Short mmCIF file of C-alpha atoms and ligand atoms in Angstrom, two decimals:
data_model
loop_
_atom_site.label_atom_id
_atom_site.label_comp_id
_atom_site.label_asym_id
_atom_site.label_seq_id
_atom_site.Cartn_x
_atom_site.Cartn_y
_atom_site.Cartn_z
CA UNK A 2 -11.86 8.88 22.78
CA UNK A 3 -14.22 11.26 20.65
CA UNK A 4 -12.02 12.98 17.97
CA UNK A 5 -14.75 15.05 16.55
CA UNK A 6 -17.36 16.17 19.14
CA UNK A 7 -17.65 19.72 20.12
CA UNK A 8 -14.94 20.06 22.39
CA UNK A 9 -11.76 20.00 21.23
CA UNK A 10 -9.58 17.10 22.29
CA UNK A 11 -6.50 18.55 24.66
CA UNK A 12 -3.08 16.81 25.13
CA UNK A 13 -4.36 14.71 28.31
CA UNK A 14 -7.54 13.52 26.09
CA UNK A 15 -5.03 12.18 23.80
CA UNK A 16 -2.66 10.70 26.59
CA UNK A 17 -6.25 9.23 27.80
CA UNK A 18 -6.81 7.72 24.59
CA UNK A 19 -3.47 6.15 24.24
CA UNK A 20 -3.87 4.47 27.79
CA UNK A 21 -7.26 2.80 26.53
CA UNK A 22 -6.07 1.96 23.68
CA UNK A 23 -6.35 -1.63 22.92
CA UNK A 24 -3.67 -2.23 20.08
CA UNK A 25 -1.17 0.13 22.55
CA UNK A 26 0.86 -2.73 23.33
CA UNK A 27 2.32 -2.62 19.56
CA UNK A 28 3.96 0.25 19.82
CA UNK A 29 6.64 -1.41 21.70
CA UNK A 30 7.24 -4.10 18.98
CA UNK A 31 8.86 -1.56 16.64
CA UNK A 32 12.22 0.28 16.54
CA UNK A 33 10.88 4.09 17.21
CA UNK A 34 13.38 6.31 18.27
CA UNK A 35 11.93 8.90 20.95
CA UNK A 36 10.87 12.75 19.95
CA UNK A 37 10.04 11.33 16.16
CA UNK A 38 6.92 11.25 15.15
CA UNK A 39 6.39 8.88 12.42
CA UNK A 40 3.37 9.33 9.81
CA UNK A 41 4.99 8.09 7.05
CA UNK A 42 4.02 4.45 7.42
CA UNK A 43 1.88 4.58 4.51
CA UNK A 44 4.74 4.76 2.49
CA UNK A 45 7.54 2.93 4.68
CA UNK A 46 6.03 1.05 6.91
CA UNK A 47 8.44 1.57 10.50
CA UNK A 48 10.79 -1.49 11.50
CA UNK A 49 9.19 -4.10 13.67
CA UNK A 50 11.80 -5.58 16.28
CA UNK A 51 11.47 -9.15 15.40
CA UNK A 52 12.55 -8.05 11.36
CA UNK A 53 16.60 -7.65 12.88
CA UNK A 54 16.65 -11.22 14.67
CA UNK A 55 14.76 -12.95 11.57
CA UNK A 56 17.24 -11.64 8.92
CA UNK A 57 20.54 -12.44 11.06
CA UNK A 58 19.39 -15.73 11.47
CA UNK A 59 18.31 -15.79 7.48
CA UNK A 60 21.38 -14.29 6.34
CA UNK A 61 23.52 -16.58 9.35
CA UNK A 62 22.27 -19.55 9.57
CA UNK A 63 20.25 -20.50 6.58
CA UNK A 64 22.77 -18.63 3.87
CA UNK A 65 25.74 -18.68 6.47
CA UNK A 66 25.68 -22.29 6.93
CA UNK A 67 22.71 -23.91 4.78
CA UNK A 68 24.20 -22.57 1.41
CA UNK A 69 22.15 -23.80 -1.13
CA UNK A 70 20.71 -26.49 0.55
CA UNK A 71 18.34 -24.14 2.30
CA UNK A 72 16.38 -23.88 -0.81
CA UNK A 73 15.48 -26.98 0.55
CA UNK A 74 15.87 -27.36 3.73
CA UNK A 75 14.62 -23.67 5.46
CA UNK A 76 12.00 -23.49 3.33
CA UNK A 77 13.09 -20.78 0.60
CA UNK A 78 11.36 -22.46 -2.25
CA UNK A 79 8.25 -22.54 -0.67
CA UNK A 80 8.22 -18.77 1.14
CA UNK A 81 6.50 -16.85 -1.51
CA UNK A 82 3.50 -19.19 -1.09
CA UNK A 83 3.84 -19.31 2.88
CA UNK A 84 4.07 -15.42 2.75
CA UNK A 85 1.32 -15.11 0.40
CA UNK A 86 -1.07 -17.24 2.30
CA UNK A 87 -0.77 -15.38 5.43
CA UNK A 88 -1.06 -12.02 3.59
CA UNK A 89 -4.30 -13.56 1.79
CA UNK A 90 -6.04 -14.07 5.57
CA UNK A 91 -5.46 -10.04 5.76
CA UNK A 92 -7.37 -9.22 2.52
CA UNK A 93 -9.96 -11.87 2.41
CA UNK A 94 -9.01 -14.19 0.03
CA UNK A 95 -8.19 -17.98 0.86
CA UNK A 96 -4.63 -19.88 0.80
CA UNK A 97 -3.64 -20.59 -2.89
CA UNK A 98 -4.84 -17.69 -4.37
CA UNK A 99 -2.02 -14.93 -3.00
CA UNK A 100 1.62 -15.32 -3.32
CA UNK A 101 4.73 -12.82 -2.69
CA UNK A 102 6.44 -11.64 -5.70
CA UNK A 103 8.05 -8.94 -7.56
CA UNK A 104 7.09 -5.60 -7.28
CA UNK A 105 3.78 -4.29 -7.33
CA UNK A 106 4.52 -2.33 -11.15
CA UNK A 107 5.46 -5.99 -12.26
CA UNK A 108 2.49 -8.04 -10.52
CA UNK A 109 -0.02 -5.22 -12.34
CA UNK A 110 1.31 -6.02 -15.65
CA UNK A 111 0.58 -9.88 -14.57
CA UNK A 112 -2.84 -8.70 -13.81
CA UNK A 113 -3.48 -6.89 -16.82
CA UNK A 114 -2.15 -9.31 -19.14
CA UNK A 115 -4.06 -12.10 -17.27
CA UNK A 116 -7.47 -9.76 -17.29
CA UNK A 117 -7.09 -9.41 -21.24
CA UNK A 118 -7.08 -13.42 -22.09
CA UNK A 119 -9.68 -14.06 -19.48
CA UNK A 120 -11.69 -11.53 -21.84
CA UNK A 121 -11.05 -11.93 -25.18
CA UNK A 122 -12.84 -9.65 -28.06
CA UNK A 123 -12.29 -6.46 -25.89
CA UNK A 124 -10.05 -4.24 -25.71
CA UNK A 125 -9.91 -0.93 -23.26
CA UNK A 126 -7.84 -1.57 -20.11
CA UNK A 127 -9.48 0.97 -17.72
CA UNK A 128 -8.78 3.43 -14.83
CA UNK A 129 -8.52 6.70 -12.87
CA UNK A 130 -6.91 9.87 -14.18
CA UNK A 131 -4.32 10.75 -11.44
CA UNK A 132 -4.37 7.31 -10.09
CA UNK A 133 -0.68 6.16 -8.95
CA UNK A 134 1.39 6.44 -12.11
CA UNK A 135 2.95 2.75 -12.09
CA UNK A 136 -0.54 1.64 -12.09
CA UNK A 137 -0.87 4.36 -15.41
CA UNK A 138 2.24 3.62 -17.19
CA UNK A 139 1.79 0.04 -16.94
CA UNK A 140 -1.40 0.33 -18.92
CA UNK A 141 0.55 2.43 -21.73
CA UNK A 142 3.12 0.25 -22.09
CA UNK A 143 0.64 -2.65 -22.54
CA UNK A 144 -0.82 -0.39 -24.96
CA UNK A 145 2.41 0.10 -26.88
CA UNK A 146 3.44 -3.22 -26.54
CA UNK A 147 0.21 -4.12 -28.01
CA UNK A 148 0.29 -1.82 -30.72
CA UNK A 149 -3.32 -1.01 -30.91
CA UNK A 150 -4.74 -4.20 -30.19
CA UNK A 151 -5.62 -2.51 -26.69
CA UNK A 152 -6.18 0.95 -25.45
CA UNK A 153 -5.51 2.67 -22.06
CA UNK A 154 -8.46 4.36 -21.45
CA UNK A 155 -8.68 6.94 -18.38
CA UNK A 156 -11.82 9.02 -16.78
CA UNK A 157 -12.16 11.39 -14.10
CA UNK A 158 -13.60 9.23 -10.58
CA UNK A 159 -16.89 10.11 -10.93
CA UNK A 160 -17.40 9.14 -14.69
CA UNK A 161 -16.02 5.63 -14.49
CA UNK A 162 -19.47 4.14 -13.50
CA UNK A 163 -20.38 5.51 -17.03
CA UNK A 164 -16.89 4.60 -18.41
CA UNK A 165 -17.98 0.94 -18.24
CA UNK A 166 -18.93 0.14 -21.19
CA UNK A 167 -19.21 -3.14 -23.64
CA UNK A 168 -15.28 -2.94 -24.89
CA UNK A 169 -13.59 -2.91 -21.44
CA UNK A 170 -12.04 -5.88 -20.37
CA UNK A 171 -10.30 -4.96 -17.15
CA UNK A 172 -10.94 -1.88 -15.04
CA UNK A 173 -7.94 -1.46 -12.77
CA UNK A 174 -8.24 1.41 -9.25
CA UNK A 175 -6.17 2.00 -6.74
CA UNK A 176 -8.72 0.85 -3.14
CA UNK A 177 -7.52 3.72 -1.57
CA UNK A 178 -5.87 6.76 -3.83
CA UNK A 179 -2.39 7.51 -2.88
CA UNK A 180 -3.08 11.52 -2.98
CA UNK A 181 -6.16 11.73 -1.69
CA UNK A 182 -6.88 9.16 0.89
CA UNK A 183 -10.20 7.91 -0.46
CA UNK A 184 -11.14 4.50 -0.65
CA UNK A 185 -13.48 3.18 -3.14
CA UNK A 186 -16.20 0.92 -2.05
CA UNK A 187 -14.88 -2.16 -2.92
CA UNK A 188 -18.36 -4.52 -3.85
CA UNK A 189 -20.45 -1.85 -5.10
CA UNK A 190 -17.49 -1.22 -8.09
CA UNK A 191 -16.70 -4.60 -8.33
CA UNK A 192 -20.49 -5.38 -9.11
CA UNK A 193 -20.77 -2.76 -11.50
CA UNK A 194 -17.81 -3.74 -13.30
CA UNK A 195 -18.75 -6.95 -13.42
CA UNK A 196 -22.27 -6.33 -14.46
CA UNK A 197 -20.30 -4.81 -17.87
CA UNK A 198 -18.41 -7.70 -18.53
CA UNK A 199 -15.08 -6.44 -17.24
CA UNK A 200 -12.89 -7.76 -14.84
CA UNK A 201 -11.53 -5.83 -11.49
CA UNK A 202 -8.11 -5.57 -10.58
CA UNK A 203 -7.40 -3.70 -7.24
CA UNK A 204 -4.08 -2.14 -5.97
CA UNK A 205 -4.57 -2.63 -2.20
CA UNK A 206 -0.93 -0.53 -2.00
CA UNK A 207 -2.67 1.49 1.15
CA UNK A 208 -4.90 -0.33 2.37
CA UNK A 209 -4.15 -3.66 2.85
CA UNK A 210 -2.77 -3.54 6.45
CA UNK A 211 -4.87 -0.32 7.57
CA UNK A 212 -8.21 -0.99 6.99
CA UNK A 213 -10.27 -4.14 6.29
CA UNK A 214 -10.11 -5.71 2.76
CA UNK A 215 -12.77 -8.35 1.91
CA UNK A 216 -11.56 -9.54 -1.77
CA UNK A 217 -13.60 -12.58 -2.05
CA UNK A 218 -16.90 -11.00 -0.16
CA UNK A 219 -16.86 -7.99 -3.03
CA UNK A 220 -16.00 -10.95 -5.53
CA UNK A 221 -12.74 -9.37 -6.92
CA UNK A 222 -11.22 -10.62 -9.75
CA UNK A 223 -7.45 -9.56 -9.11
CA UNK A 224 -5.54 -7.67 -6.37
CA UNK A 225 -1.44 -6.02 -5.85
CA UNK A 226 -0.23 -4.72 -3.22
CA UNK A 227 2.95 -3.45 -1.86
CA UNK A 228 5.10 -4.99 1.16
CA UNK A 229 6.57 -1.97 2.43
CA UNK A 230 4.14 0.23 3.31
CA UNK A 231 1.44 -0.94 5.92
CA UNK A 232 2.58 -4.71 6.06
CA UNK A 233 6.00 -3.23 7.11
CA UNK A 234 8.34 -5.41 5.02
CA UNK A 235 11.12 -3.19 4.57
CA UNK A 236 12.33 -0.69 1.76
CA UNK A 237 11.69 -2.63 -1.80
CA UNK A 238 9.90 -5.20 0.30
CA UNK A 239 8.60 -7.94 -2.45
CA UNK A 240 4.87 -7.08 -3.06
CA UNK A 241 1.93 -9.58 -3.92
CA UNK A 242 -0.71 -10.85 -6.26
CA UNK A 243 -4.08 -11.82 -5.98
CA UNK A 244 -6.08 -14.09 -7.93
CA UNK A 245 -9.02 -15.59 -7.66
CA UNK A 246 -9.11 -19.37 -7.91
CA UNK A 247 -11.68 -19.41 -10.51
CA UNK A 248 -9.58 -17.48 -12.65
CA UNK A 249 -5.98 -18.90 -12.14
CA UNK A 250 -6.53 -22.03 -15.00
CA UNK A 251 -7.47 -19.75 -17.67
CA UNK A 252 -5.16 -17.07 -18.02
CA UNK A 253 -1.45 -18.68 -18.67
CA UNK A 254 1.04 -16.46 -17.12
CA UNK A 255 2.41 -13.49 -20.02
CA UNK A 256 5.33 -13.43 -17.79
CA UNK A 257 6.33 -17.18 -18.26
CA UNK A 258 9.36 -17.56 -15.87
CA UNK A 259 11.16 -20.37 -14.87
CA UNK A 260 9.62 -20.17 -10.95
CA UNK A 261 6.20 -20.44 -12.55
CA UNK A 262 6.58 -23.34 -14.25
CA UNK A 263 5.19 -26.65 -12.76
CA UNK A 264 8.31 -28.25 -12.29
CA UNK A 265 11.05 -25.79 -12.54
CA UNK A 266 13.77 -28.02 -11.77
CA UNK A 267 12.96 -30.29 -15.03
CA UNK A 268 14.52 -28.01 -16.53
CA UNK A 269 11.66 -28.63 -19.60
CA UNK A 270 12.08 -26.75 -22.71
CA UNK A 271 8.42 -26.45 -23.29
CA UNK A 272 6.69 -24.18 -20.23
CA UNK A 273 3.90 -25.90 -18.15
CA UNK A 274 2.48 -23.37 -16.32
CA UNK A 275 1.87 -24.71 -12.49
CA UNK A 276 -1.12 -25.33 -11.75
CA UNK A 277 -2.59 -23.21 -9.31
CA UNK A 278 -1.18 -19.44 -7.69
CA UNK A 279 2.25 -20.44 -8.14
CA UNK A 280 2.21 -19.60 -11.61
CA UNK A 281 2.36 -16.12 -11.28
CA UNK A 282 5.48 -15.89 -9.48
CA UNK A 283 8.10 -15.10 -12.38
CA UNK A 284 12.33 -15.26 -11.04
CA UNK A 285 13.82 -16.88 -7.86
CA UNK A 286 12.61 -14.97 -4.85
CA UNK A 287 14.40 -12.50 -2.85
CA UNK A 288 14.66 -14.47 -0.10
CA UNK A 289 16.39 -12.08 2.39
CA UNK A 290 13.17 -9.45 1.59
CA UNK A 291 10.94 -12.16 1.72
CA UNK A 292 11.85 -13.02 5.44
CA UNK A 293 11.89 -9.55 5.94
CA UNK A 294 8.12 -9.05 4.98
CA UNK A 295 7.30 -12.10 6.24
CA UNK A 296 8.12 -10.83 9.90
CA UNK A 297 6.04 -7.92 9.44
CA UNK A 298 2.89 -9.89 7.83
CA UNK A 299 3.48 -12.03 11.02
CA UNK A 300 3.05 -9.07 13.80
CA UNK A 301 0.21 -7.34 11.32
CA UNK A 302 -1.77 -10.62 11.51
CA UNK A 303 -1.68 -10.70 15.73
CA UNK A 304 -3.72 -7.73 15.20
CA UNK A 305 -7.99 -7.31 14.72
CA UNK A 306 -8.49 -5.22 11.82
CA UNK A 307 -11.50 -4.00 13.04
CA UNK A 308 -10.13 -2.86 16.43
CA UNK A 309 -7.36 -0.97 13.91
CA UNK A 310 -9.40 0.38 11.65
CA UNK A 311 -11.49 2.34 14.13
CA UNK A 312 -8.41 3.72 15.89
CA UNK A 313 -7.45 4.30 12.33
CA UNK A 314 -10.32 6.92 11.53
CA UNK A 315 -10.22 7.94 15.07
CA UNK A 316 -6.32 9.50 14.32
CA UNK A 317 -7.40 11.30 10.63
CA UNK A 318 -10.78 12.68 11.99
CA UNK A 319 -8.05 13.92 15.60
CA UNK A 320 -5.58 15.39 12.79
CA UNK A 321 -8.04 17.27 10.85
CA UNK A 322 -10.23 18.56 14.09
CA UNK A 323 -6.82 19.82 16.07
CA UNK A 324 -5.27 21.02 12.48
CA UNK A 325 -9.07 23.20 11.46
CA UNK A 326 -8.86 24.42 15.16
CA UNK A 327 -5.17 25.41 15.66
CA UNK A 328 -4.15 26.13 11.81
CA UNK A 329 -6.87 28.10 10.92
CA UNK A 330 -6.39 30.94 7.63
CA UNK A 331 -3.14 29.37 6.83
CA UNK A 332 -3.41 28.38 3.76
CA UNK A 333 -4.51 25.27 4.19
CA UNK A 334 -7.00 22.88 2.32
CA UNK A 335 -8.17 19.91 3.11
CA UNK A 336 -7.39 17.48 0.56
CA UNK A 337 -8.86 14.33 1.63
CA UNK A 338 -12.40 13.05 2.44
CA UNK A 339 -13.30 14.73 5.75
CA UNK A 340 -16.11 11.18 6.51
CA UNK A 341 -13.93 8.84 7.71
CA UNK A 342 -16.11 5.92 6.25
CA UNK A 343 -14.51 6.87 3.07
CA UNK A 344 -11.07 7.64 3.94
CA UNK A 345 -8.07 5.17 3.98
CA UNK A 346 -5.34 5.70 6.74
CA UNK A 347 -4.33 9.18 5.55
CA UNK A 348 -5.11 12.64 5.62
CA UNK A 349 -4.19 14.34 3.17
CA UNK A 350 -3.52 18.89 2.64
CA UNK A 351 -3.08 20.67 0.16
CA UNK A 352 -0.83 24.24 0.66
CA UNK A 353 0.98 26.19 -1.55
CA UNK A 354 4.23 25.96 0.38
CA UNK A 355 3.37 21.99 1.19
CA UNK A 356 7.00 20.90 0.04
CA UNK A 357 8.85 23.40 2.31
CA UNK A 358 6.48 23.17 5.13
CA UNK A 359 7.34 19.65 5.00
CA UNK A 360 10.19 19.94 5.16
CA UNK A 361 10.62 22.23 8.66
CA UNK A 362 8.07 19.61 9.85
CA UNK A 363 10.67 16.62 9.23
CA UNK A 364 13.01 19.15 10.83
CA UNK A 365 10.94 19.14 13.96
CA UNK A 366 10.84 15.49 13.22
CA UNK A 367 7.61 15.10 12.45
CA UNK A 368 7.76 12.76 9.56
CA UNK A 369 5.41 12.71 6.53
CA UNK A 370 6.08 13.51 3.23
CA UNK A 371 4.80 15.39 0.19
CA UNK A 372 3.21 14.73 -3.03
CA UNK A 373 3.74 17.34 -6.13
CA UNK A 374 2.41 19.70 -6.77
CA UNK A 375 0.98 20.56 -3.57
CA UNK A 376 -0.02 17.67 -1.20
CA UNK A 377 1.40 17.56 3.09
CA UNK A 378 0.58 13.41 3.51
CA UNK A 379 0.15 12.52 6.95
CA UNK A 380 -0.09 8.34 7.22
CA UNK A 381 -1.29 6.64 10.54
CA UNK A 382 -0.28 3.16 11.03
CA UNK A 383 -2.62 2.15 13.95
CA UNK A 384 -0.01 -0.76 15.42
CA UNK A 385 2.41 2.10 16.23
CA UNK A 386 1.09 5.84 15.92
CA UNK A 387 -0.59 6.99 19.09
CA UNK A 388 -3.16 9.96 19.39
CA UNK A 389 -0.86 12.15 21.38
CA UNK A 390 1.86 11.95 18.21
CA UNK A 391 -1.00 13.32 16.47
CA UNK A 392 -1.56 16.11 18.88
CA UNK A 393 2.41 16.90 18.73
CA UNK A 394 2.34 16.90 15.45
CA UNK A 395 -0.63 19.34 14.67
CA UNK A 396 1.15 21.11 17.51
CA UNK A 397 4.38 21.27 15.97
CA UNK A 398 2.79 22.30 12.35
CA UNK A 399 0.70 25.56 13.76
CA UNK A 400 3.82 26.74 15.65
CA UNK A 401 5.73 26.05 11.96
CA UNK A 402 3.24 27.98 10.13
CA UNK A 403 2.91 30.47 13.23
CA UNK A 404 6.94 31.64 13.14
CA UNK A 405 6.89 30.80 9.45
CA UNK A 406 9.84 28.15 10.09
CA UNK A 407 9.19 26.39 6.52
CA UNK A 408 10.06 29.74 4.82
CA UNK A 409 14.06 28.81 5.02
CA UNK A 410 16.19 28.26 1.59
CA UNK A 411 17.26 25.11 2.51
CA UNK A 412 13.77 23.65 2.83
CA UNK A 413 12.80 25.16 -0.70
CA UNK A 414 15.27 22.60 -2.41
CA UNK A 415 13.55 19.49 -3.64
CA UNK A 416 15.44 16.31 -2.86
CA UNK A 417 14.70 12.97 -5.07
CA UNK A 418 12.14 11.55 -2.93
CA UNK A 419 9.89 13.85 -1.38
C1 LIG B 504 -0.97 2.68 -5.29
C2 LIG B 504 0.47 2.28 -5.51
N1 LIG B 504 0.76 1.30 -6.39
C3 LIG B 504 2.04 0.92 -6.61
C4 LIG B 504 3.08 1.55 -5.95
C5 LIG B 504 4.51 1.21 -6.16
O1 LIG B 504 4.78 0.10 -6.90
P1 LIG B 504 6.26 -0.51 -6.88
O2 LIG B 504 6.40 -1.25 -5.59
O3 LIG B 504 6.31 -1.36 -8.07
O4 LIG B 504 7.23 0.62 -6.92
C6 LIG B 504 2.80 2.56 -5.03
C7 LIG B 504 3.93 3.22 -4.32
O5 LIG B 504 3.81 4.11 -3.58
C8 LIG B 504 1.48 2.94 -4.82
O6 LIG B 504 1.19 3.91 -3.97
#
């Protein structure tokens, strides 16, 4: 279907579209109650069917019954290497080099501490101003922690090229940027970091799972990622880390747990650091999350990323088309890159009433959500979302801002999450 040609795309176009649509036959593999519309996937990724059956027979048979022998015998011990190798095939990088652990905040600070032996004598740790705050704060704290011995150093987009000088060690971006929707290009920064002397660590948080990721074709040094968002693992889902095999003997762990260690169930008093990916898991897995993700990593990988990428662009460049056509002089701004080469699976407006027009658009359940100060965040996971949802949706958000709906009290209250 042509999202951006010079007719507009009607409702039946869309239906069209949907009925062509190779990757259709998803949709019915996840729970999606009828009359929502669900963009939100790029921050909780929707509930595949299989996840329920998994975890009953997880939290059954295998705790039920198994007890602790199922550290053993159902393969707990080794999931967060099982998960991690069939996450790796989705990013490019090889078995032994990803595993499933912790959350993303805690596998950056393995990064980052990693990054900084691997390149001893410097010391800026450096990234994006406005990039995803965990990804920020983690670099101050290492900067506290360090007490001056490193510095968190942070530049506008544009100036990082310049930004790369002879003291950084580790340049750290988010692939695609959580506000804005647009994705870096992966081998050109990698080389140029590189080319400086620094490492690269990437936060594949929204992309991995949308788009395709080729870690060891741009030669990246380190990758994180999130479980719940596009791989669907649940709410806290464990995340992951990448490593690159070259690097994984020279950079002992800085967070030296016990499930790192080489034999853990020595029981040594001395740590031995195992000897390949393993090392950077930290504390005993969350096993019932692990299954959890590990069913959605299993549906994500019956999918061609290719064939989902391009529906992937084909929703964003529908949404903005249909929202320029039927929202016009309301206040809106796009936010995100309108070329869908370099957009992730978002689209992304800015409006001065964003929050409350949000909220009448969850309302009218149409789900996305909001990013202060003035962001509307539309995510399109290409296993589920089809192209009439989109239509609906931009539908639903020009009759909002038509009646003004959003202009209510209640939807001017900010809740926690937004
Ligand atoms: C780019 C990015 N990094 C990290 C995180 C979250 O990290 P954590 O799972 O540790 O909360 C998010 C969450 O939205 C994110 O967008």
């Amino acid at each position: 279907m042509s999202t951006n040609g010079p007719t507009l795309p009607n409702r039946s176009d869309c239906e069209a579209g949907d009925a062509a649509d190779p990757l259709a036959a998803f949709r019915d593999r996840f729970v999606l109650e009828d009359g929502v519309i669900y963009l939100d996937g790029n921050s909780l990724g929707a509930l595949p069917k299989a996840t329920a059956g998994r975890l009953a027979a997880v939290v059954e048979e295998e705790w039920g019954r198994g007890l602790i022998r199922s550290w053993n015998t159902a393969g707990w011990m080794d999931q967060p290497r099982r998960v991690g190798d069939k996450i790796a095939a989705l990013i490019g990088a090889r078995p032994g080099e990803v595993v499933a652990a912790d959350s993303t905040s805690v596998n950056i600070f393995k990064a980052l501490t990693a990054a900084l032996q691997l390149n001893p004598g410097r010391r800026v740790l450096l990234s994006e101003r406005g990039s995803f705050p965990t990804d920020i704060y983690m670099m101050q704290g290492l900067e506290i922690l360090l007490d001056g011995r490193v510095e968190a150093r942070f530049v506008d987009a544009g100036e990082i090229g310049a930004a790369l000088d002879g003291d950084v060690a580790a340049l750290l971006l988010t692939h695609v940027h959580y506000k804005t929707g647009r994705a870096w290009d992966m081998a050109a920064l990698t080389r140029a970091a590189q080319d400086a002397g620094a490492l690269v660590i990437w936060d594949l948080s929204h992309s991995a799972g949308a788009l395709p990721v080729d870690l060891n074709g741009a030669g990246a040094d380190f990758a994180v990622g999130c479980g719940y968002k596009y791989l669907n693992g649940g709410p806290g889902a464990p995340a992951y880390i990448f490593v690159a095999e070259r690097h994984q003997a020279g950079a002992p762990p800085a967070l030296a747990g016990w499930m790192g260690h080489a034999a853990p169930f020595e029981f040594d008093d001395r740590y031995w650091p195992s000897a390949g990916i393993e090392r950077y898991r930290c504390g005993t897995p969350a096993v019932l999350g692990m299954a959890a993700l590990e069913a959605g990593v299993d549906l994500l990988a019956e999918a061609d990323m290719a064939a989902l990428r391009e529906k992937s662009c084909r929703l964003g460049d529908l949404f903005l088309s249909l929202t320029e056509a039927l929202c016009p002089d309301q206040g809106f701004a796009v936010a995100c890159p309108t070329d869908a080469a370099v957009r992730g699976s978002q689209v992304s407006l800015h409006h001065e009433h964003g929050y409350a027009i949000m909220q009448a658009l969850i309302d009218a359940r149409v789900i996305g959500d909001f990013r202060a100060p003035d962001i509307l965040r539309f995510g399109f996971a290409p296993l589920y979302v089809r192209y009439v949802d989109v239509y609906d949706a931009v539908a639903t958000l020009a009759e909002i801002m038509r009646n003004r709906a959003w202009d209510r009290p209640e939807f001017q209250v900010r809740a926690a999450v937004t």
